[in-house]
Tab-separated table of C-alpha atoms and ligand atoms in Angstrom:
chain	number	residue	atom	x	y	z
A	1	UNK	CA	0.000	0.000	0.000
A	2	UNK	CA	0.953	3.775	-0.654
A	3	UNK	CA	0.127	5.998	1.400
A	4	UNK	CA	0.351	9.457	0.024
A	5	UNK	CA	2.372	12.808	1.198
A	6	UNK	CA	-0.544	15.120	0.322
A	7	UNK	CA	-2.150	15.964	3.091
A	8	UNK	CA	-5.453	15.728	1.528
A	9	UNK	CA	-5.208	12.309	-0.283
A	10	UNK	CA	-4.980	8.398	-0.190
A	11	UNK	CA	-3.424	6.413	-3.060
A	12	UNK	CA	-3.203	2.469	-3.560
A	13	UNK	CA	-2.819	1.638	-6.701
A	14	UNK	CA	-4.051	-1.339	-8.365
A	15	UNK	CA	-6.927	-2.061	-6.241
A	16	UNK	CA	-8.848	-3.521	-9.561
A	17	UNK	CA	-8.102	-7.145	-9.157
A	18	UNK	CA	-9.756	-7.113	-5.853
A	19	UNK	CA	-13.041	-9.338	-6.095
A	20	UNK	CA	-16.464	-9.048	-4.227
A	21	UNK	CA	-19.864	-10.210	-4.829
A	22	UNK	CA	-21.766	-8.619	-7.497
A	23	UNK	CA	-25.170	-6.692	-7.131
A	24	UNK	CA	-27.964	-8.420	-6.924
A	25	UNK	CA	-30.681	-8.925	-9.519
A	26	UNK	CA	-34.385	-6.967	-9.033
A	27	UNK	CA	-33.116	-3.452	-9.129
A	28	UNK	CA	-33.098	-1.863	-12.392
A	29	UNK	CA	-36.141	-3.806	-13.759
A	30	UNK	CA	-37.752	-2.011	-10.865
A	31	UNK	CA	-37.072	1.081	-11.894
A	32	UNK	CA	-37.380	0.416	-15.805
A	33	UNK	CA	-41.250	-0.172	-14.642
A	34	UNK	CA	-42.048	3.466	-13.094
A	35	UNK	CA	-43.207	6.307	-14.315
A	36	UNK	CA	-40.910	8.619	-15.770
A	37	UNK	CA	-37.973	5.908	-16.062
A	38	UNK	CA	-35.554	6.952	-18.264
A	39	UNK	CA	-31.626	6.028	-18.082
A	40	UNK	CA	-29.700	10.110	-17.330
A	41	UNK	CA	-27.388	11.586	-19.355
A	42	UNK	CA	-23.993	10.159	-19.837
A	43	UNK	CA	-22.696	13.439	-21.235
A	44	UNK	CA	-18.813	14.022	-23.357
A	45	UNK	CA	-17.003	16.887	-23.054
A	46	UNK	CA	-14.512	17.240	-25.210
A	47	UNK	CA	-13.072	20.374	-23.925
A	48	UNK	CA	-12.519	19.543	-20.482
A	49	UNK	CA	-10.581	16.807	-21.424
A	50	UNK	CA	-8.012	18.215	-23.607
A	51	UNK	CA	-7.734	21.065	-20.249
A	52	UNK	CA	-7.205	17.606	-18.429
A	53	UNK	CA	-5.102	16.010	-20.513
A	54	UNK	CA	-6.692	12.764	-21.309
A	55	UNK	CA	-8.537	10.954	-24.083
A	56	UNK	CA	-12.198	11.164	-23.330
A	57	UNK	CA	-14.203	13.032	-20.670
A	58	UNK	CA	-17.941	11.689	-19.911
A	59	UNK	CA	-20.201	13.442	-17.189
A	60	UNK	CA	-23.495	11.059	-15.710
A	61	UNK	CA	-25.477	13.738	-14.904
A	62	UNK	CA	-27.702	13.135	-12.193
A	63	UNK	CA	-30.103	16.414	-12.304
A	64	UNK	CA	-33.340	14.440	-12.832
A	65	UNK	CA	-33.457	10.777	-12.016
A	66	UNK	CA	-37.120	9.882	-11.578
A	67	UNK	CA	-38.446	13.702	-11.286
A	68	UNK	CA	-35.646	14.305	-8.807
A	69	UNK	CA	-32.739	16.728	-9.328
A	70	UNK	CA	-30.342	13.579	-7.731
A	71	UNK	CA	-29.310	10.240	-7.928
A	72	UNK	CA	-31.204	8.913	-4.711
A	73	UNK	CA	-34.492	8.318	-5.782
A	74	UNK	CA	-32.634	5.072	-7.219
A	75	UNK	CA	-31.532	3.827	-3.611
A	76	UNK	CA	-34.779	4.821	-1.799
A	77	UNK	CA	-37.404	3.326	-4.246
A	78	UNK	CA	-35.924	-0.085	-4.603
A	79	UNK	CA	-35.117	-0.171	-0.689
A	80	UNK	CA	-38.808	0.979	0.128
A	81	UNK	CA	-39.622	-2.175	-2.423
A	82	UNK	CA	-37.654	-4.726	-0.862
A	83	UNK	CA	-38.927	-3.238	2.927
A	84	UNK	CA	-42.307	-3.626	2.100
A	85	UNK	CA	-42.051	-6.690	0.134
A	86	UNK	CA	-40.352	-8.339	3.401
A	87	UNK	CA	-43.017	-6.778	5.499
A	88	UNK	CA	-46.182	-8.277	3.621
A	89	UNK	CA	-44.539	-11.295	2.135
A	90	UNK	CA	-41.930	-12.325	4.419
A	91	UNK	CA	-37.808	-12.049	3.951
A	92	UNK	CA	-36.603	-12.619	0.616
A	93	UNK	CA	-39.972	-12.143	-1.078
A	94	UNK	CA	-39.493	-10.950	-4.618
A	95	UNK	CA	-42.047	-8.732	-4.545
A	96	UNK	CA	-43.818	-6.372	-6.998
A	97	UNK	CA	-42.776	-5.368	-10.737
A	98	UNK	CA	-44.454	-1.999	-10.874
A	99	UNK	CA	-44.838	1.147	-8.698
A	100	UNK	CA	-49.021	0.599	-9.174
A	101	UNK	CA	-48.396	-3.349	-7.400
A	102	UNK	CA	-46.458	-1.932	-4.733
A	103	UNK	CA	-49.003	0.658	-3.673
A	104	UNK	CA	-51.260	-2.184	-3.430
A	105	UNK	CA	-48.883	-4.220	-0.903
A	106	UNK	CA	-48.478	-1.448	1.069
A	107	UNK	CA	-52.209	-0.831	1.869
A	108	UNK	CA	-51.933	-4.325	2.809
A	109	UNK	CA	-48.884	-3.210	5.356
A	110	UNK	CA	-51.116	-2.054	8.341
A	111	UNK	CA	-49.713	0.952	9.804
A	112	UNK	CA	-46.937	1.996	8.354
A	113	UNK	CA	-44.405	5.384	8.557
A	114	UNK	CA	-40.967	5.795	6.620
A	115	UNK	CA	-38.739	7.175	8.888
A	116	UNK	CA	-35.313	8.332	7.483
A	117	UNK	CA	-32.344	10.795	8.402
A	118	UNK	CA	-30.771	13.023	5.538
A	119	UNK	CA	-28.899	15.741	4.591
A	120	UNK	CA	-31.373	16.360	1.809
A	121	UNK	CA	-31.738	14.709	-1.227
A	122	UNK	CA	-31.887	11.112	0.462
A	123	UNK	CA	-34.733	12.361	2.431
A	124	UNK	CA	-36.542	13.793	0.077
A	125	UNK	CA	-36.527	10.872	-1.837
A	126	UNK	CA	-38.004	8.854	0.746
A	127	UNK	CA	-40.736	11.472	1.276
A	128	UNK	CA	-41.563	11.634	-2.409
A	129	UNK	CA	-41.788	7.447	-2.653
A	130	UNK	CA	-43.692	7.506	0.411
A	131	UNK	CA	-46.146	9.661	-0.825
A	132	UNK	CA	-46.617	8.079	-4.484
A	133	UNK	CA	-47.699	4.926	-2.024
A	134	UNK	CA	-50.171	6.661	-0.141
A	135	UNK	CA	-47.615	6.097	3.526
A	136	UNK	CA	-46.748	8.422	6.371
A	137	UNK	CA	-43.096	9.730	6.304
A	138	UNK	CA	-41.052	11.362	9.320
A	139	UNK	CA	-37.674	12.587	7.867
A	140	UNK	CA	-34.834	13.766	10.359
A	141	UNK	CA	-32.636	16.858	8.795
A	142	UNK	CA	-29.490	18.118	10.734
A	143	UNK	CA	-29.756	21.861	12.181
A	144	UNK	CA	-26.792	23.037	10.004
A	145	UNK	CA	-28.637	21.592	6.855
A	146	UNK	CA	-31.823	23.312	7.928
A	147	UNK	CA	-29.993	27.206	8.190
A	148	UNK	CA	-27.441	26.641	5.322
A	149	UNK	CA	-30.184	25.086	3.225
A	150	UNK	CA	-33.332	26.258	3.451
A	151	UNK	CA	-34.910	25.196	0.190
A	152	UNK	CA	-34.033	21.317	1.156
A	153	UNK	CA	-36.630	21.455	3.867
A	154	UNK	CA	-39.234	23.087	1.909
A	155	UNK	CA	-38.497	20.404	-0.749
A	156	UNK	CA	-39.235	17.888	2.062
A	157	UNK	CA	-42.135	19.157	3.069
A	158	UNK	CA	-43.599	19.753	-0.393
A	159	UNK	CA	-43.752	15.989	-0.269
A	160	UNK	CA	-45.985	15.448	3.005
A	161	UNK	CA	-43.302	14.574	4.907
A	162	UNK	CA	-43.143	15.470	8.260
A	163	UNK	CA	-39.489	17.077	9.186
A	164	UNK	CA	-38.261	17.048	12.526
A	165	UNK	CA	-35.423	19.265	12.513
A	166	UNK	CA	-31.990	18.128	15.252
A	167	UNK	CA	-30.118	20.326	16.710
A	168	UNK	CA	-26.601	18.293	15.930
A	169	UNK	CA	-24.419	16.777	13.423
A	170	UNK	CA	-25.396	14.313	10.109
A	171	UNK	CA	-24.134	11.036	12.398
A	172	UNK	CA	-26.264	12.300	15.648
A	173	UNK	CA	-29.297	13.157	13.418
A	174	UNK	CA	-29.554	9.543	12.169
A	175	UNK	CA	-29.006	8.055	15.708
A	176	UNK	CA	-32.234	10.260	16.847
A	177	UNK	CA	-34.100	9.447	13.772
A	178	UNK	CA	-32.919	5.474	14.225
A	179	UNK	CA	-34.089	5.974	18.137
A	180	UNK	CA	-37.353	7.578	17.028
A	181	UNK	CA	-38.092	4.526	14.527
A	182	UNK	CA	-36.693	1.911	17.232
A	183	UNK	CA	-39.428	2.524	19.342
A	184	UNK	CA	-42.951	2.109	17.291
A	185	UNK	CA	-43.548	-1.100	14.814
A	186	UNK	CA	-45.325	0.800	12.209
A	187	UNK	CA	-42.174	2.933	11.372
A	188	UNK	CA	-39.889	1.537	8.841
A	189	UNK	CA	-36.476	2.978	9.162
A	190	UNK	CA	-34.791	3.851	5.569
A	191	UNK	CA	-31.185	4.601	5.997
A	192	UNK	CA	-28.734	5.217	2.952
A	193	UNK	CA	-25.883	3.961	5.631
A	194	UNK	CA	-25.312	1.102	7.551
A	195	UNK	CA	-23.661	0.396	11.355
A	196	UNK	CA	-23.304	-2.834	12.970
A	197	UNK	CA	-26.812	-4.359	13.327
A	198	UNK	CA	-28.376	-2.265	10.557
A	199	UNK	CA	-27.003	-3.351	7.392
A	200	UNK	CA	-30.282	-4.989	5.288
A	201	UNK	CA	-32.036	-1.864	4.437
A	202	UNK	CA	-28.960	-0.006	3.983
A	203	UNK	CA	-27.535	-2.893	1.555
A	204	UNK	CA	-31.164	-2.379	-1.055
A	205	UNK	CA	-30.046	1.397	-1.208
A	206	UNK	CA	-26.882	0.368	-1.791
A	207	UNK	CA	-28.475	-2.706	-4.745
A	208	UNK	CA	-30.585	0.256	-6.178
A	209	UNK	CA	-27.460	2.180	-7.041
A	210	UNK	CA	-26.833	-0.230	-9.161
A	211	UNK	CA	-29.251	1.169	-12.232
A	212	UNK	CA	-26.928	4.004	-12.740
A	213	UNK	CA	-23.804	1.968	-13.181
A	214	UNK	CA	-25.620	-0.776	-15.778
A	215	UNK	CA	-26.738	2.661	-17.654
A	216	UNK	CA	-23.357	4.010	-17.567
A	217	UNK	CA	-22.073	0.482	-18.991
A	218	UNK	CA	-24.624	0.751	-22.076
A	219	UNK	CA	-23.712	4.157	-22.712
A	220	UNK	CA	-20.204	4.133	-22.909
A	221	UNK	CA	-20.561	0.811	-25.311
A	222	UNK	CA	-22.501	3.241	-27.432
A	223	UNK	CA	-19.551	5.466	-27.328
A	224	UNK	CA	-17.229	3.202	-28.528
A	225	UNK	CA	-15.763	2.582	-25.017
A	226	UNK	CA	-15.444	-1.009	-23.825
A	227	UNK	CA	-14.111	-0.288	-20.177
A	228	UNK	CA	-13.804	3.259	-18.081
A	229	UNK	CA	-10.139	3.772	-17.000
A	230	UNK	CA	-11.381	5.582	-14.236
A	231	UNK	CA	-14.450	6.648	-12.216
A	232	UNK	CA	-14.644	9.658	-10.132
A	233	UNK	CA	-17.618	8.998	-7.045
A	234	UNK	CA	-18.204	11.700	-4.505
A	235	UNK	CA	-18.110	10.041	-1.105
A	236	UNK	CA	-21.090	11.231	1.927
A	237	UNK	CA	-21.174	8.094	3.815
A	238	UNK	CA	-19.491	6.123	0.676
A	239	UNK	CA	-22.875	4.046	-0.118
A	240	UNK	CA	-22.686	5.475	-3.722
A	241	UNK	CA	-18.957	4.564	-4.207
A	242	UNK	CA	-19.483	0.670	-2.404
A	243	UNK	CA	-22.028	0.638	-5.586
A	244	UNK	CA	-19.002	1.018	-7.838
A	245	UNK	CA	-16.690	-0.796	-5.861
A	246	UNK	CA	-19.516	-4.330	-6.314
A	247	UNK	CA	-20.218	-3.180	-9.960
A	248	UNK	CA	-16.602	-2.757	-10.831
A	249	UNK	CA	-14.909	-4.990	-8.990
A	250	UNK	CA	-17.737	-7.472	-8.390
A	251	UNK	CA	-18.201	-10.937	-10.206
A	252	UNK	CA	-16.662	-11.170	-13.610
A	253	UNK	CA	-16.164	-7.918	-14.183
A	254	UNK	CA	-13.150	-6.631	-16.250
A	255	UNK	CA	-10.303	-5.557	-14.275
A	256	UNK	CA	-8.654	-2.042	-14.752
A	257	UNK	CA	-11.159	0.539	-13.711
A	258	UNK	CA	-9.496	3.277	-11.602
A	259	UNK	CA	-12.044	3.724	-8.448
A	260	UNK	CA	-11.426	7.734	-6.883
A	261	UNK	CA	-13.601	9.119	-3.774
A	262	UNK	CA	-13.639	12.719	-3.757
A	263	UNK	CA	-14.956	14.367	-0.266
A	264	UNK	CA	-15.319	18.104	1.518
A	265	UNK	CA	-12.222	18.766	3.033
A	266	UNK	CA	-14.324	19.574	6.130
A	267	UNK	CA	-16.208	15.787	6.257
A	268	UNK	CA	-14.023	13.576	4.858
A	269	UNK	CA	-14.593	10.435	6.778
A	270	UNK	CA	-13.613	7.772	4.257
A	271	UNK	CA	-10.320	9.848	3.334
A	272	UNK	CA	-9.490	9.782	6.977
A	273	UNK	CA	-10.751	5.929	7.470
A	274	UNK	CA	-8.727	4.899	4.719
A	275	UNK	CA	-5.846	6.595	6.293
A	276	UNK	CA	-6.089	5.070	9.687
A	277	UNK	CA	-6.908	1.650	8.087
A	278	UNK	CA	-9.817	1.396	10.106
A	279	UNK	CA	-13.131	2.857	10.083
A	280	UNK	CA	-12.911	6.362	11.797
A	281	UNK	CA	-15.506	8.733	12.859
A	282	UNK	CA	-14.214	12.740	12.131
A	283	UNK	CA	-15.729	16.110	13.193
A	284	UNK	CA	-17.578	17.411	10.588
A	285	UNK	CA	-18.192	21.426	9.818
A	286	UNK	CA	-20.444	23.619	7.105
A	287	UNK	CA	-19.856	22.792	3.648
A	288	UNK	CA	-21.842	23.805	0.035
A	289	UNK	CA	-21.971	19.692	-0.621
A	290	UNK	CA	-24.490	19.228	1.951
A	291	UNK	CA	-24.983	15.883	0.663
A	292	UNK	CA	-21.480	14.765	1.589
A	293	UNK	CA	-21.184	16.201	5.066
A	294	UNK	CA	-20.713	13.216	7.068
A	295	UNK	CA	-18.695	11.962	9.690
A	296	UNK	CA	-18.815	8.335	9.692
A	297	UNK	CA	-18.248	5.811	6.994
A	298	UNK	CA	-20.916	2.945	6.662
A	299	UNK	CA	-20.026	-0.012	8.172
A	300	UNK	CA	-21.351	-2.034	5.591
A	301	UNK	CA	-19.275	0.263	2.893
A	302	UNK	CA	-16.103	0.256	4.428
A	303	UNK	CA	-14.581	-3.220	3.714
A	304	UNK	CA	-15.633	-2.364	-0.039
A	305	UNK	CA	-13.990	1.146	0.541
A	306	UNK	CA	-10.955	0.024	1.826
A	307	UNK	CA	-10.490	-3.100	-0.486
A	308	UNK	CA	-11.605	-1.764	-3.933
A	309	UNK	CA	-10.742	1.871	-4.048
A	310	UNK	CA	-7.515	3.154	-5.770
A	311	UNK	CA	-7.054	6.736	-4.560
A	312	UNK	CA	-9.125	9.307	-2.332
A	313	UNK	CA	-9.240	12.879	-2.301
A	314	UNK	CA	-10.863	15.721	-0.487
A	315	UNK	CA	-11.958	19.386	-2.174
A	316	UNK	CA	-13.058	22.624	-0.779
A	317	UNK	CA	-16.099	24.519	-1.738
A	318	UNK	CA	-13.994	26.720	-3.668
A	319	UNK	CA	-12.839	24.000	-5.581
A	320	UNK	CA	-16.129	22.597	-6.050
A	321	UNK	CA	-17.693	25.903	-7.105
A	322	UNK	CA	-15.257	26.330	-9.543
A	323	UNK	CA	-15.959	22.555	-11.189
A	324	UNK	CA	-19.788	23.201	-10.816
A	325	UNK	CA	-19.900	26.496	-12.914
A	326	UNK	CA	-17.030	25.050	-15.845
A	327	UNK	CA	-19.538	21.835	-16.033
A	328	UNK	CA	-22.540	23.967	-16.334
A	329	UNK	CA	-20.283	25.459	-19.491
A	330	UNK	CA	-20.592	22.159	-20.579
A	331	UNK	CA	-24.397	21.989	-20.186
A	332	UNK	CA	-24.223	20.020	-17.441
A	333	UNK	CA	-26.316	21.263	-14.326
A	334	UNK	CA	-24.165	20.118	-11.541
A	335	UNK	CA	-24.787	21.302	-8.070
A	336	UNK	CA	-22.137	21.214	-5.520
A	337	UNK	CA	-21.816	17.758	-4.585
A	338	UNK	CA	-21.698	16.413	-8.530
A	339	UNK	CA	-19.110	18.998	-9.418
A	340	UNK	CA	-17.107	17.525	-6.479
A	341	UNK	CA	-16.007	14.656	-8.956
A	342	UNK	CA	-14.237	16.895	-11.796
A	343	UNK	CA	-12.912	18.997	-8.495
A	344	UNK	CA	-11.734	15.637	-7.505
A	345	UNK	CA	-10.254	14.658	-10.890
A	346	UNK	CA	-8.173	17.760	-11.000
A	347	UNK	CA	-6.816	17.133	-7.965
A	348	UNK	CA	-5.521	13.320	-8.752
A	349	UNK	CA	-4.318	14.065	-12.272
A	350	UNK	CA	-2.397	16.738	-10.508
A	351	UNK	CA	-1.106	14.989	-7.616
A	352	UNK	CA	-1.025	11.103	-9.119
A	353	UNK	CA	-1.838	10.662	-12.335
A	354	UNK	CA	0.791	8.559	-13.406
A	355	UNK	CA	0.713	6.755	-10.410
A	356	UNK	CA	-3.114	5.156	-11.661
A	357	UNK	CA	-1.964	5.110	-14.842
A	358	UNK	CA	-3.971	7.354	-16.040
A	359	UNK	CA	-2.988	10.009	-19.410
A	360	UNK	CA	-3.444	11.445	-22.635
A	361	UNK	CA	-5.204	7.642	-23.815
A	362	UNK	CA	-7.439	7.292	-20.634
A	363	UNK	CA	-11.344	7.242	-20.742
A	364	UNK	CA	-12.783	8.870	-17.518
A	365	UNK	CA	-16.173	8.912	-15.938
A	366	UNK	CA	-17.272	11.554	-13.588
A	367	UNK	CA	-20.426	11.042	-11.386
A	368	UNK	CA	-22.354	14.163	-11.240
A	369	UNK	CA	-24.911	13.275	-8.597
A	370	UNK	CA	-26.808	16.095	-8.448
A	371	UNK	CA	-28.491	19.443	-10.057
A	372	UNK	CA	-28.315	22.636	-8.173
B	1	PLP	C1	-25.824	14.627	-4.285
B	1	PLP	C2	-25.130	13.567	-3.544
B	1	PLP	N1	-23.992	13.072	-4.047
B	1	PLP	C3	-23.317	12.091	-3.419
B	1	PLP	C4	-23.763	11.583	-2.207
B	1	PLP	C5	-22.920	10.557	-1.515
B	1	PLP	O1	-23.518	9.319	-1.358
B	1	PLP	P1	-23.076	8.410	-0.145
B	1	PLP	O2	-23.579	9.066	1.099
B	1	PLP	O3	-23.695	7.109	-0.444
B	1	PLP	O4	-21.584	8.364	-0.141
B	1	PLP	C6	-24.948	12.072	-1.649
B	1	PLP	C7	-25.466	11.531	-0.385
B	1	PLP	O5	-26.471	11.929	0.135
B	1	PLP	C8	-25.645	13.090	-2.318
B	1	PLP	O6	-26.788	13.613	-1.840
């Protein structure tokens, strides 16, 4: 292992021929069957890969997945599937094919709340699903979220959720919301992270990431790529990027694909657990990527984190407000926490590029998770 100099990085080269289990089935023939299913632009931009200095540039842009200006409607839906399938039919029940079917388990559910814990978008993706199916939702937002980001809250309640606002960080905010849900049968809890003892709802969210990875596959095919040298994932809890670990490293899949977690500077928990070689809770403070502020990797994540990434790096807000307004020059509307990735790619080509072995041939795919 290498451990880089740079204060604000993590490099291990080569971590491509590690192996895990890939995803599971169910997933993207979920979402193929609702409304408004469409794969998101996979998006080229020429010019900001001749600045970079490498063959091909593509941008996923995640501005509206499923009506949603981010990527977690696709985590959310197909773990509110698998919850309620379990529920009504019993563990390991396949469940529904279509959004109308579900609806119809879940007024077979009794009572039933979603209860979840976000720093925005996951939340309001919960509330939204939760509404389409006619159930209660109770969604936990952190203090700083509420006063930094107003408009997330609103968002939240626009979709009948009820918000319960907590008056600490991202990691306390989903212990009171997991507390809350504890306590009363009807409430479903549906976390986007995992810690020892909750890892089966947080592994679905994890399975329904998988959709955006398959579409990225198809597209680049399309292109006239066969494999991405590289793909850049901004990191909150690292959920998203344990989806690319198990697609790209999972199963048969080709070797060679350069994994890269980009993070605030202010929250970067993976950057710091990879560092420590152990999972490590940080202090976390304000950032513009709300989405990313928090302090503790998920437990489930981790081994994939620390097994199947190549190289992590952390970015400021200045860094990511630069990257958000040169990939809306693009036409790409990426909010703070999507830009992170090409504020993330700057960063390794400057520090390591050679190291990955990445250059004027390689093909790189930057995760833009959200709109602004
Ligand atoms: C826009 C956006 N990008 C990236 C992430 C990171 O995902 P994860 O927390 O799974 O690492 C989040 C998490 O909420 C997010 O909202």
């Amino acid at each position: 292992m290498t451990r880089s100099s740079h204060a604000a990085s993590w490099l291990r080269p080569r971590a491509s021929s590690w192996r895990c289990d890939p995803a599971p089935s169910g997933a993207t023939e979920f979402h193929q069957s609702l409304p408004g299913y469409r794969p998101t632009a996979l998006v080229e931009s020429p010019a900001l890969a001749s600045e970079l200095g490498i063959g091909r540039l593509f941008v996923k842009d995640e501005s509206s997945r499923l009506g949603l200006p981010a990527f977690k409607a696709l985590g959310a839906s197909w773990a509110i599937h698998q919850a309620i399938s379990a529920r009504v039919l019993g563990p390991g029940a396949t469940g529904p094919g279509s959004l109308e079917g579900l609806r119809e388990l879940a007024s077979r559910a009794g009572e039933l709340r979603l209860v979840t814990a976000t720093d925005g978008n996951h939340g309001r993706a919960v509330a939204r699903f939760a509404r389409l199916l006619g159930l209660p939702s109770e969604v936990y937002l952190p203090e700083v979220i509420a006063r930094t980001h107003p408009a997330s809250v609103e968002a939240i309640r626009a979709e009948g959720a009820r918000v319960v606002i907590v008056a600490e960080d991202y990691d306390a905010t989903v212990a009171t919301a997991a507390r809350a849900a504890a306590g009363s049968p009807e409430a479903e809890l549906v976390q986007d992270t995992g810690w020892p003892g909750y890892e089966t709802i947080p592994a679905t969210i994890v399975a329904g990431y998988s959709t955006l990875f398959r579409e990225i596959d198809d597209q680049l095919r399309a292109a006239g790529v066969t494999t991405a040298d590289a793909v850049v994932v901004p990191v909150g809890v690292g959920s998203l990027a344990q989806a690319a670990v198990t697609h790209y490293r999972g199963g048969e899949a080709p070797e060679g694909t350069v994994l890269v977690s980009v993070e605030p500077d202010v929250a970067a928990c993976a950057l710091a657990s990879l560092r420590n070689g152990t999972l490590t809770t940080i202090p976390t403070a304000a950032t513009t990527m709300a989405g990313l502020n928090c302090g503790t990797p998920s437990s489930l994540a981790w081994p994939h984190l620390r097994d199947g990434l190549d190289c992590a790096v952390a970015v400021s807000d200045d860094q990511a407000d630069t990257a958000s307004r040169d990939l809306r020059a693009q036409g790409v509307d990426s909010g703070p926490c999507g830009a992170a990735s090409l504020a993330g790619l700057r960063a390794v080509l400057d520090g390591f590029g050679n190291d990955l072995g990445l250059g004027a041939e390689s093909h790189v795919v930057l995760l833009s998770t959200e709109g602004r």
